[in-house]
mmCIF file of C-alpha atoms in Angstrom:
data_model
loop_
_atom_site.group_PDB
_atom_site.id
_atom_site.type_symbol
_atom_site.label_atom_id
_atom_site.label_comp_id
_atom_site.label_asym_id
_atom_site.label_seq_id
_atom_site.Cartn_x
_atom_site.Cartn_y
_atom_site.Cartn_z
ATOM 1 C CA MET E 1 101.464 134.348 83.701
ATOM 2 C CA ALA E 2 104.275 132.278 82.222
ATOM 3 C CA SER E 3 106.482 129.982 84.294
ATOM 4 C CA ASP E 4 109.446 127.695 83.619
ATOM 5 C CA GLU E 5 107.130 124.692 83.688
ATOM 6 C CA HIS E 6 104.461 126.318 81.523
ATOM 7 C CA PRO E 7 106.188 128.711 79.105
ATOM 8 C CA THR E 8 104.104 131.124 77.111
ATOM 9 C CA PRO E 9 103.600 129.705 73.606
ATOM 10 C CA ALA E 10 105.499 131.482 70.848
ATOM 11 C CA ARG E 11 103.510 133.138 68.098
ATOM 12 C CA ARG E 12 103.754 131.862 64.554
ATOM 13 C CA GLY E 13 101.560 133.193 61.872
ATOM 14 C CA GLY E 14 99.168 134.538 64.476
ATOM 15 C CA ALA E 15 98.607 131.065 66.040
ATOM 16 C CA SER E 16 99.907 129.593 69.248
ATOM 17 C CA PHE E 17 102.988 127.474 68.713
ATOM 18 C CA PRO E 18 105.048 125.522 71.308
ATOM 19 C CA ALA E 19 108.468 126.920 72.099
ATOM 20 C CA ARG E 20 109.534 123.586 73.543
ATOM 21 C CA ARG E 21 109.312 120.785 71.021
ATOM 22 C CA LEU E 22 110.115 117.528 72.776
ATOM 23 C CA ARG E 23 110.237 115.718 69.439
ATOM 24 C CA ARG E 24 113.416 117.601 68.510
ATOM 25 C CA LEU E 25 115.502 115.136 70.498
ATOM 26 C CA ARG E 26 113.783 112.093 68.968
ATOM 27 C CA ARG E 27 114.535 113.033 65.381
ATOM 28 C CA THR E 28 117.434 110.671 64.644
ATOM 29 C CA PRO E 29 118.779 107.430 66.097
ATOM 30 C CA ALA E 30 121.957 109.225 67.201
ATOM 31 C CA LEU E 31 119.976 111.898 69.049
ATOM 32 C CA ARG E 32 117.846 109.263 70.744
ATOM 33 C CA ARG E 33 120.967 107.411 71.858
ATOM 34 C CA LEU E 34 122.557 110.605 73.122
ATOM 35 C CA VAL E 35 119.677 111.514 75.442
ATOM 36 C CA ALA E 36 118.553 108.005 76.454
ATOM 37 C CA GLU E 37 117.814 107.927 80.176
ATOM 38 C CA THR E 38 118.051 104.149 80.474
ATOM 39 C CA THR E 39 120.343 101.770 78.680
ATOM 40 C CA ILE E 40 120.747 98.042 78.945
ATOM 41 C CA SER E 41 124.011 96.255 78.368
ATOM 42 C CA VAL E 42 125.308 92.723 78.501
ATOM 43 C CA ASP E 43 126.601 93.520 81.996
ATOM 44 C CA ASP E 44 123.001 93.617 83.233
ATOM 45 C CA LEU E 45 122.203 89.996 82.345
ATOM 46 C CA VAL E 46 122.203 86.750 84.311
ATOM 47 C CA ALA E 47 121.242 83.515 82.560
ATOM 48 C CA PRO E 48 119.149 80.909 84.419
ATOM 49 C CA LEU E 49 120.265 77.401 83.396
ATOM 50 C CA PHE E 50 118.974 73.920 84.180
ATOM 51 C CA VAL E 51 121.145 70.838 84.676
ATOM 52 C CA ARG E 52 119.630 67.366 84.886
ATOM 53 C CA GLN E 53 121.103 64.232 86.362
ATOM 54 C CA GLY E 54 121.089 60.952 84.436
ATOM 55 C CA ILE E 55 120.713 62.156 80.847
ATOM 56 C CA ASP E 56 123.156 61.669 77.974
ATOM 57 C CA ALA E 57 122.066 64.608 75.833
ATOM 58 C CA PRO E 58 120.326 67.945 76.468
ATOM 59 C CA VAL E 59 116.526 67.756 76.662
ATOM 60 C CA PRO E 60 114.449 70.605 75.146
ATOM 61 C CA ILE E 61 111.910 72.207 77.493
ATOM 62 C CA THR E 62 108.699 72.240 75.467
ATOM 63 C CA SER E 63 107.036 75.125 77.285
ATOM 64 C CA MET E 64 110.212 77.245 77.121
ATOM 65 C CA PRO E 65 111.303 77.191 73.454
ATOM 66 C CA GLY E 66 115.061 77.505 73.120
ATOM 67 C CA GLN E 67 115.775 76.387 76.697
ATOM 68 C CA LEU E 68 117.242 73.023 77.703
ATOM 69 C CA GLN E 69 117.733 70.663 80.573
ATOM 70 C CA HIS E 70 121.495 70.374 80.227
ATOM 71 C CA THR E 71 123.922 67.597 80.858
ATOM 72 C CA VAL E 72 126.965 68.708 82.822
ATOM 73 C CA ASP E 73 128.990 68.725 79.599
ATOM 74 C CA SER E 74 126.464 70.783 77.630
ATOM 75 C CA LEU E 75 126.098 73.118 80.614
ATOM 76 C CA VAL E 76 129.827 73.797 80.537
ATOM 77 C CA THR E 77 129.636 74.468 76.793
ATOM 78 C CA GLU E 78 126.784 76.930 77.306
ATOM 79 C CA ALA E 79 128.605 78.648 80.154
ATOM 80 C CA LYS E 80 131.641 79.149 77.943
ATOM 81 C CA ARG E 81 129.388 80.637 75.253
ATOM 82 C CA LEU E 82 127.841 83.033 77.766
ATOM 83 C CA ALA E 83 131.288 84.092 78.941
ATOM 84 C CA SER E 84 132.385 84.702 75.349
ATOM 85 C CA LEU E 85 129.332 86.941 74.866
ATOM 86 C CA GLY E 86 130.283 88.956 77.929
ATOM 87 C CA VAL E 87 127.393 87.794 80.142
ATOM 88 C CA PRO E 88 128.711 88.192 83.695
ATOM 89 C CA GLY E 89 126.743 85.511 85.517
ATOM 90 C CA LEU E 90 124.455 82.510 85.549
ATOM 91 C CA ILE E 91 122.120 80.966 88.100
ATOM 92 C CA LEU E 92 121.840 77.207 88.293
ATOM 93 C CA PHE E 93 118.823 74.983 88.935
ATOM 94 C CA GLY E 94 119.170 71.236 89.364
ATOM 95 C CA VAL E 95 116.954 68.317 88.400
ATOM 96 C CA PRO E 96 117.970 65.219 90.399
ATOM 97 C CA ASP E 97 117.158 61.650 89.456
ATOM 98 C CA ARG E 98 116.093 60.862 93.031
ATOM 99 C CA LYS E 99 113.669 62.793 95.215
ATOM 100 C CA ASP E 100 112.604 62.200 98.809
ATOM 101 C CA ALA E 101 110.583 63.823 101.575
ATOM 102 C CA THR E 102 113.478 65.948 102.829
ATOM 103 C CA GLY E 103 115.085 66.843 99.488
ATOM 104 C CA SER E 104 118.412 65.376 100.606
ATOM 105 C CA GLU E 105 119.973 65.537 97.136
ATOM 106 C CA ALA E 106 120.007 69.325 97.509
ATOM 107 C CA TRP E 107 122.948 69.171 99.942
ATOM 108 C CA ASN E 108 124.556 65.935 98.748
ATOM 109 C CA PRO E 109 128.185 66.766 97.824
ATOM 110 C CA ASP E 110 127.651 64.577 94.764
ATOM 111 C CA GLY E 111 124.239 66.044 93.970
ATOM 112 C CA ILE E 112 123.708 67.386 90.496
ATOM 113 C CA VAL E 113 124.125 71.099 91.293
ATOM 114 C CA GLN E 114 127.288 70.526 93.300
ATOM 115 C CA VAL E 115 128.788 68.372 90.517
ATOM 116 C CA ALA E 116 127.840 71.017 87.973
ATOM 117 C CA LEU E 117 129.279 73.879 90.040
ATOM 118 C CA ARG E 118 132.637 72.130 90.325
ATOM 119 C CA ALA E 119 132.703 71.499 86.580
ATOM 120 C CA LEU E 120 131.779 75.108 85.833
ATOM 121 C CA ARG E 121 134.395 76.503 88.185
ATOM 122 C CA GLN E 122 137.082 74.368 86.578
ATOM 123 C CA ALA E 123 135.970 75.356 83.079
ATOM 124 C CA VAL E 124 135.361 79.106 83.413
ATOM 125 C CA GLY E 125 137.253 80.085 86.553
ATOM 126 C CA ASP E 126 136.188 83.574 87.589
ATOM 127 C CA GLN E 127 134.915 84.593 84.151
ATOM 128 C CA LEU E 128 131.343 84.095 85.353
ATOM 129 C CA VAL E 129 129.615 84.745 88.656
ATOM 130 C CA LEU E 130 128.242 81.336 89.607
ATOM 131 C CA MET E 131 124.920 81.619 91.408
ATOM 132 C CA ALA E 132 122.950 78.677 92.756
ATOM 133 C CA ASP E 133 119.258 78.667 93.527
ATOM 134 C CA LEU E 134 118.852 77.482 97.115
ATOM 135 C CA CYS E 135 115.586 75.682 97.719
ATOM 136 C CA LEU E 136 114.109 72.228 98.208
ATOM 137 C CA ASP E 137 111.222 72.054 95.760
ATOM 138 C CA GLU E 138 113.251 70.485 92.945
ATOM 139 C CA TYR E 139 114.445 67.789 95.331
ATOM 140 C CA THR E 140 111.368 66.855 97.373
ATOM 141 C CA ASP E 141 108.885 64.222 96.302
ATOM 142 C CA HIS E 142 106.028 66.500 97.393
ATOM 143 C CA GLY E 143 107.232 69.556 95.455
ATOM 144 C CA HIS E 144 107.170 72.017 98.345
ATOM 145 C CA CYS E 145 110.018 74.314 99.365
ATOM 146 C CA GLY E 146 110.408 72.880 102.851
ATOM 147 C CA LEU E 147 109.755 69.982 105.180
ATOM 148 C CA LEU E 148 106.142 68.965 105.708
ATOM 149 C CA GLY E 149 104.445 68.381 109.042
ATOM 150 C CA PRO E 150 101.892 65.627 109.693
ATOM 151 C CA ASP E 151 99.065 67.836 108.440
ATOM 152 C CA GLY E 152 100.888 68.756 105.231
ATOM 153 C CA GLU E 153 101.868 72.238 106.390
ATOM 154 C CA VAL E 154 105.338 73.462 105.391
ATOM 155 C CA LEU E 155 107.449 73.679 108.569
ATOM 156 C CA ASN E 156 109.323 76.950 108.634
ATOM 157 C CA ASP E 157 111.899 76.517 111.395
ATOM 158 C CA ALA E 158 112.768 72.883 110.700
ATOM 159 C CA THR E 159 113.405 73.811 107.073
ATOM 160 C CA LEU E 160 115.958 76.487 107.954
ATOM 161 C CA GLU E 161 118.526 73.970 109.162
ATOM 162 C CA LEU E 162 118.348 72.210 105.790
ATOM 163 C CA TYR E 163 118.822 75.491 103.966
ATOM 164 C CA GLY E 164 122.039 75.962 105.914
ATOM 165 C CA ARG E 165 123.267 72.545 104.749
ATOM 166 C CA ILE E 166 122.476 73.389 101.135
ATOM 167 C CA ALA E 167 124.312 76.698 101.382
ATOM 168 C CA LEU E 168 127.459 75.021 102.693
ATOM 169 C CA ALA E 169 127.333 72.326 99.999
ATOM 170 C CA GLN E 170 126.936 74.917 97.236
ATOM 171 C CA ALA E 171 129.689 77.097 98.664
ATOM 172 C CA ALA E 172 132.082 74.149 98.907
ATOM 173 C CA ALA E 173 131.334 73.281 95.269
ATOM 174 C CA GLY E 174 132.257 76.767 94.052
ATOM 175 C CA ALA E 175 129.184 79.015 94.220
ATOM 176 C CA ASP E 176 129.939 82.734 94.421
ATOM 177 C CA VAL E 177 126.344 83.508 95.359
ATOM 178 C CA VAL E 178 123.570 81.442 96.931
ATOM 179 C CA ALA E 179 120.014 82.531 96.200
ATOM 180 C CA PRO E 180 117.418 81.355 98.738
ATOM 181 C CA SER E 181 114.003 81.227 97.095
ATOM 182 C CA GLY E 182 111.851 79.287 99.565
ATOM 183 C CA MET E 183 110.321 82.327 101.310
ATOM 184 C CA MET E 184 110.780 80.885 104.799
ATOM 185 C CA ASP E 185 110.877 83.432 107.613
ATOM 186 C CA GLY E 186 114.444 83.814 108.854
ATOM 187 C CA GLN E 187 116.037 82.001 105.914
ATOM 188 C CA VAL E 188 118.668 84.651 105.212
ATOM 189 C CA ALA E 189 119.818 84.775 108.833
ATOM 190 C CA ALA E 190 120.050 80.972 108.991
ATOM 191 C CA ILE E 191 122.025 80.772 105.748
ATOM 192 C CA ARG E 192 124.354 83.619 106.699
ATOM 193 C CA ALA E 193 125.093 81.946 110.032
ATOM 194 C CA ALA E 194 125.765 78.609 108.322
ATOM 195 C CA LEU E 195 128.085 80.150 105.740
ATOM 196 C CA ASP E 196 130.000 82.217 108.262
ATOM 197 C CA GLY E 197 130.255 79.335 110.684
ATOM 198 C CA GLY E 198 131.452 77.029 107.920
ATOM 199 C CA GLY E 199 134.279 79.222 106.670
ATOM 200 C CA ALA E 200 132.375 80.555 103.645
ATOM 201 C CA GLU E 201 132.184 84.202 104.692
ATOM 202 C CA GLY E 202 132.944 85.369 101.158
ATOM 203 C CA VAL E 203 129.869 83.752 99.607
ATOM 204 C CA ALA E 204 127.152 86.327 98.957
ATOM 205 C CA ILE E 205 123.396 85.946 99.409
ATOM 206 C CA LEU E 206 120.947 87.052 96.729
ATOM 207 C CA ALA E 207 117.616 86.893 98.545
ATOM 208 C CA TYR E 208 114.379 86.240 96.706
ATOM 209 C CA ALA E 209 112.978 88.920 98.988
ATOM 210 C CA ALA E 210 109.781 89.836 97.140
ATOM 211 C CA LYS E 211 108.655 86.588 95.546
ATOM 212 C CA TYR E 212 104.995 86.377 94.684
ATOM 213 C CA ALA E 213 102.791 83.291 94.407
ATOM 214 C CA SER E 214 102.424 83.879 90.690
ATOM 215 C CA ALA E 215 100.633 82.008 87.931
ATOM 216 C CA LEU E 216 103.629 82.739 85.697
ATOM 217 C CA TYR E 217 105.860 79.930 87.016
ATOM 218 C CA GLY E 218 104.252 77.048 85.129
ATOM 219 C CA PRO E 219 106.929 76.567 82.456
ATOM 220 C CA PHE E 220 109.636 76.637 85.145
ATOM 221 C CA ARG E 221 107.967 73.717 86.911
ATOM 222 C CA ASP E 222 108.139 71.818 83.628
ATOM 223 C CA ALA E 223 111.835 72.649 83.447
ATOM 224 C CA VAL E 224 112.586 71.252 86.908
ATOM 225 C CA ASP E 225 110.005 68.424 86.844
ATOM 226 C CA VAL E 226 108.143 69.698 89.908
ATOM 227 C CA THR E 227 104.543 68.834 90.718
ATOM 228 C CA ILE E 228 103.087 69.962 94.014
ATOM 229 C CA ALA E 229 101.468 67.072 95.878
ATOM 230 C CA GLU E 230 97.684 66.764 95.862
ATOM 231 C CA GLY E 231 97.262 69.768 93.616
ATOM 232 C CA GLY E 232 98.582 72.122 96.293
ATOM 233 C CA ASP E 233 100.148 75.526 95.931
ATOM 234 C CA ARG E 234 102.616 77.799 97.711
ATOM 235 C CA ARG E 235 100.317 80.620 98.726
ATOM 236 C CA ALA E 236 100.910 79.935 102.428
ATOM 237 C CA TYR E 237 104.558 81.026 102.118
ATOM 238 C CA GLN E 238 105.037 82.950 98.887
ATOM 239 C CA GLN E 239 103.651 86.483 98.848
ATOM 240 C CA ASP E 240 100.128 87.453 97.881
ATOM 241 C CA PRO E 241 100.272 89.332 94.542
ATOM 242 C CA ARG E 242 97.791 91.860 95.934
ATOM 243 C CA ASN E 243 100.306 93.203 98.477
ATOM 244 C CA ARG E 244 103.066 95.759 98.026
ATOM 245 C CA ARG E 245 103.691 97.027 101.567
ATOM 246 C CA GLU E 246 104.311 93.443 102.646
ATOM 247 C CA ALA E 247 107.044 93.188 100.017
ATOM 248 C CA MET E 248 108.817 96.148 101.587
ATOM 249 C CA LEU E 249 108.715 94.365 104.951
ATOM 250 C CA GLU E 250 110.177 91.213 103.404
ATOM 251 C CA ILE E 251 112.959 93.202 101.772
ATOM 252 C CA ALA E 252 113.778 95.084 104.967
ATOM 253 C CA GLN E 253 113.867 91.863 106.960
ATOM 254 C CA ASP E 254 116.172 90.101 104.490
ATOM 255 C CA LEU E 255 118.548 93.060 104.509
ATOM 256 C CA ALA E 256 118.559 93.143 108.315
ATOM 257 C CA GLU E 257 119.422 89.420 108.309
ATOM 258 C CA GLY E 258 122.435 89.911 106.056
ATOM 259 C CA ALA E 259 121.305 89.702 102.432
ATOM 260 C CA ASP E 260 123.863 91.237 100.068
ATOM 261 C CA MET E 261 121.409 91.664 97.197
ATOM 262 C CA ILE E 262 117.659 91.377 96.807
ATOM 263 C CA MET E 263 115.392 90.092 94.069
ATOM 264 C CA VAL E 264 111.868 90.906 92.919
ATOM 265 C CA LYS E 265 109.972 88.100 91.163
ATOM 266 C CA PRO E 266 108.132 87.950 88.798
ATOM 267 C CA ALA E 267 109.501 90.991 87.042
ATOM 268 C CA MET E 268 107.032 92.543 84.607
ATOM 269 C CA THR E 269 104.028 92.245 86.915
ATOM 270 C CA SER E 270 105.990 93.764 89.834
ATOM 271 C CA LEU E 271 107.246 97.026 88.350
ATOM 272 C CA ASP E 272 105.671 99.058 91.137
ATOM 273 C CA VAL E 273 107.404 96.907 93.758
ATOM 274 C CA LEU E 274 110.699 97.196 91.932
ATOM 275 C CA ALA E 275 110.468 100.985 91.669
ATOM 276 C CA THR E 276 109.417 101.396 95.304
ATOM 277 C CA ALA E 277 112.206 99.152 96.520
ATOM 278 C CA ARG E 278 114.759 101.026 94.416
ATOM 279 C CA ARG E 279 113.869 104.261 96.170
ATOM 280 C CA ARG E 280 114.204 102.681 99.607
ATOM 281 C CA VAL E 281 117.206 100.360 99.552
ATOM 282 C CA PRO E 282 120.833 100.950 98.541
ATOM 283 C CA VAL E 283 121.926 97.380 97.796
ATOM 284 C CA PRO E 284 122.100 95.813 94.319
ATOM 285 C CA MET E 285 118.657 94.744 93.156
ATOM 286 C CA ALA E 286 117.699 91.999 90.721
ATOM 287 C CA ALA E 287 114.520 91.352 88.773
ATOM 288 C CA TYR E 288 113.655 87.837 87.606
ATOM 289 C CA HIS E 289 112.030 87.855 84.169
ATOM 290 C CA VAL E 290 110.352 84.510 84.773
ATOM 291 C CA SER E 291 109.502 81.499 82.658
ATOM 292 C CA GLY E 292 105.914 82.498 81.926
ATOM 293 C CA GLU E 293 106.972 85.967 80.820
ATOM 294 C CA TYR E 294 109.569 84.393 78.530
ATOM 295 C CA ALA E 295 107.146 81.773 77.181
ATOM 296 C CA MET E 296 104.464 84.326 76.333
ATOM 297 C CA VAL E 297 106.897 86.380 74.260
ATOM 298 C CA GLN E 298 108.158 83.271 72.468
ATOM 299 C CA ALA E 299 104.650 81.977 71.751
ATOM 300 C CA ALA E 300 103.393 85.298 70.408
ATOM 301 C CA ALA E 301 106.529 85.677 68.283
ATOM 302 C CA ALA E 302 106.138 82.154 66.882
ATOM 303 C CA ALA E 303 102.564 83.039 65.885
ATOM 304 C CA GLY E 304 103.819 86.121 64.067
ATOM 305 C CA TRP E 305 101.930 88.504 66.334
ATOM 306 C CA ILE E 306 104.932 90.404 67.712
ATOM 307 C CA ASP E 307 108.596 91.005 67.007
ATOM 308 C CA GLY E 308 109.973 88.717 69.723
ATOM 309 C CA PRO E 309 113.531 90.067 70.037
ATOM 310 C CA ALA E 310 112.268 93.678 70.064
ATOM 311 C CA VAL E 311 109.693 92.909 72.768
ATOM 312 C CA ALA E 312 112.273 91.060 74.851
ATOM 313 C CA LEU E 313 114.682 93.995 74.710
ATOM 314 C CA GLU E 314 111.877 96.460 75.475
ATOM 315 C CA GLN E 315 110.787 94.491 78.528
ATOM 316 C CA LEU E 316 114.317 94.149 79.896
ATOM 317 C CA THR E 317 114.955 97.854 79.359
ATOM 318 C CA THR E 318 111.741 98.617 81.236
ATOM 319 C CA LEU E 319 113.022 96.592 84.179
ATOM 320 C CA LYS E 320 116.214 98.649 84.198
ATOM 321 C CA ARG E 321 114.131 101.832 84.039
ATOM 322 C CA ALA E 322 112.106 100.668 87.037
ATOM 323 C CA GLY E 323 115.272 100.188 89.077
ATOM 324 C CA ALA E 324 116.821 96.770 88.508
ATOM 325 C CA ASP E 325 120.612 96.632 88.613
ATOM 326 C CA PHE E 326 120.623 93.258 86.879
ATOM 327 C CA ILE E 327 118.069 90.916 85.369
ATOM 328 C CA LEU E 328 117.745 87.151 85.475
ATOM 329 C CA THR E 329 116.367 86.296 82.054
ATOM 330 C CA TYR E 330 116.125 83.352 79.697
ATOM 331 C CA PHE E 331 116.779 85.868 76.929
ATOM 332 C CA ALA E 332 120.297 86.535 78.250
ATOM 333 C CA ALA E 333 122.265 84.898 75.430
ATOM 334 C CA GLU E 334 119.945 86.180 72.708
ATOM 335 C CA VAL E 335 120.042 89.753 73.986
ATOM 336 C CA ALA E 336 123.820 89.597 74.534
ATOM 337 C CA GLU E 337 124.254 88.571 70.905
ATOM 338 C CA ALA E 338 121.971 91.385 69.747
ATOM 339 C CA LEU E 339 123.899 93.902 71.818
ATOM 340 C CA GLY E 340 127.126 92.736 70.255
ATOM 341 C CA GLY E 341 128.512 91.059 73.369
#
């Protein structure tokens, strides 16, 4: 018996023949565009940028071809280029010239990110959404995302007060969005309280809610000059890549604490998490296409094994299909140019 889902095949020349030919709508580029279920535009892109203190010229990042540790001046130039391409936002990571046990340069009003934010705000006004990564690992001499106890364990609650200081410093310097990435329990609530108590109620929080302890962050650590002391890792506070239900708990907790947006990281190896979260939460959701994902595409393209720009666009489109509202990607400028931004 025929049904709508399983129509009876038409007869042609005495042989079964499909009445529904799905290839009909793939026949031409215009048809494919017309029926595309997912599209990516320049509006979906956020560019991660690095700014380094104490350098006179931009420094190439060897493990991330095409990416730089910027001076403040070159950062401003790049931000203006992104704005001209139509990219709506950037997220800033700082590399200080002085590190200590507490990461005090992270909340120093004259720290590198705060200096850079003020310069960016003066240069681009509201043309770009200025996001600032909020963490301590780039600023501590031990490379962890929080204060350490006597036994080397990262102290959750003592770290939260420092996160509040960083949030206020970044807000005062001009950040539209602060993005806590340390994966401390209660970090969103602590930051929201600090911002609201400090007169920065309008600053939004993009929470790294589902951030896995991934092997794909290596090039990023080159970019920010971070080495974890004594060969350690962050598995005691970043999520176990084997867990998905736990990610939903993290997301729910960050939303309950006041997060305005959530992030899933790394992107391509977390498509199931991204899709599940999209079905469950109504807030804007970001995916971070991380340094290792970027570097692998660049390396394979340089070897002539793949079409790099095509793979980059395919991966970013897949992230949109899985549910991301916007994507943090080192391909932002390249893809914006390709899209005609």
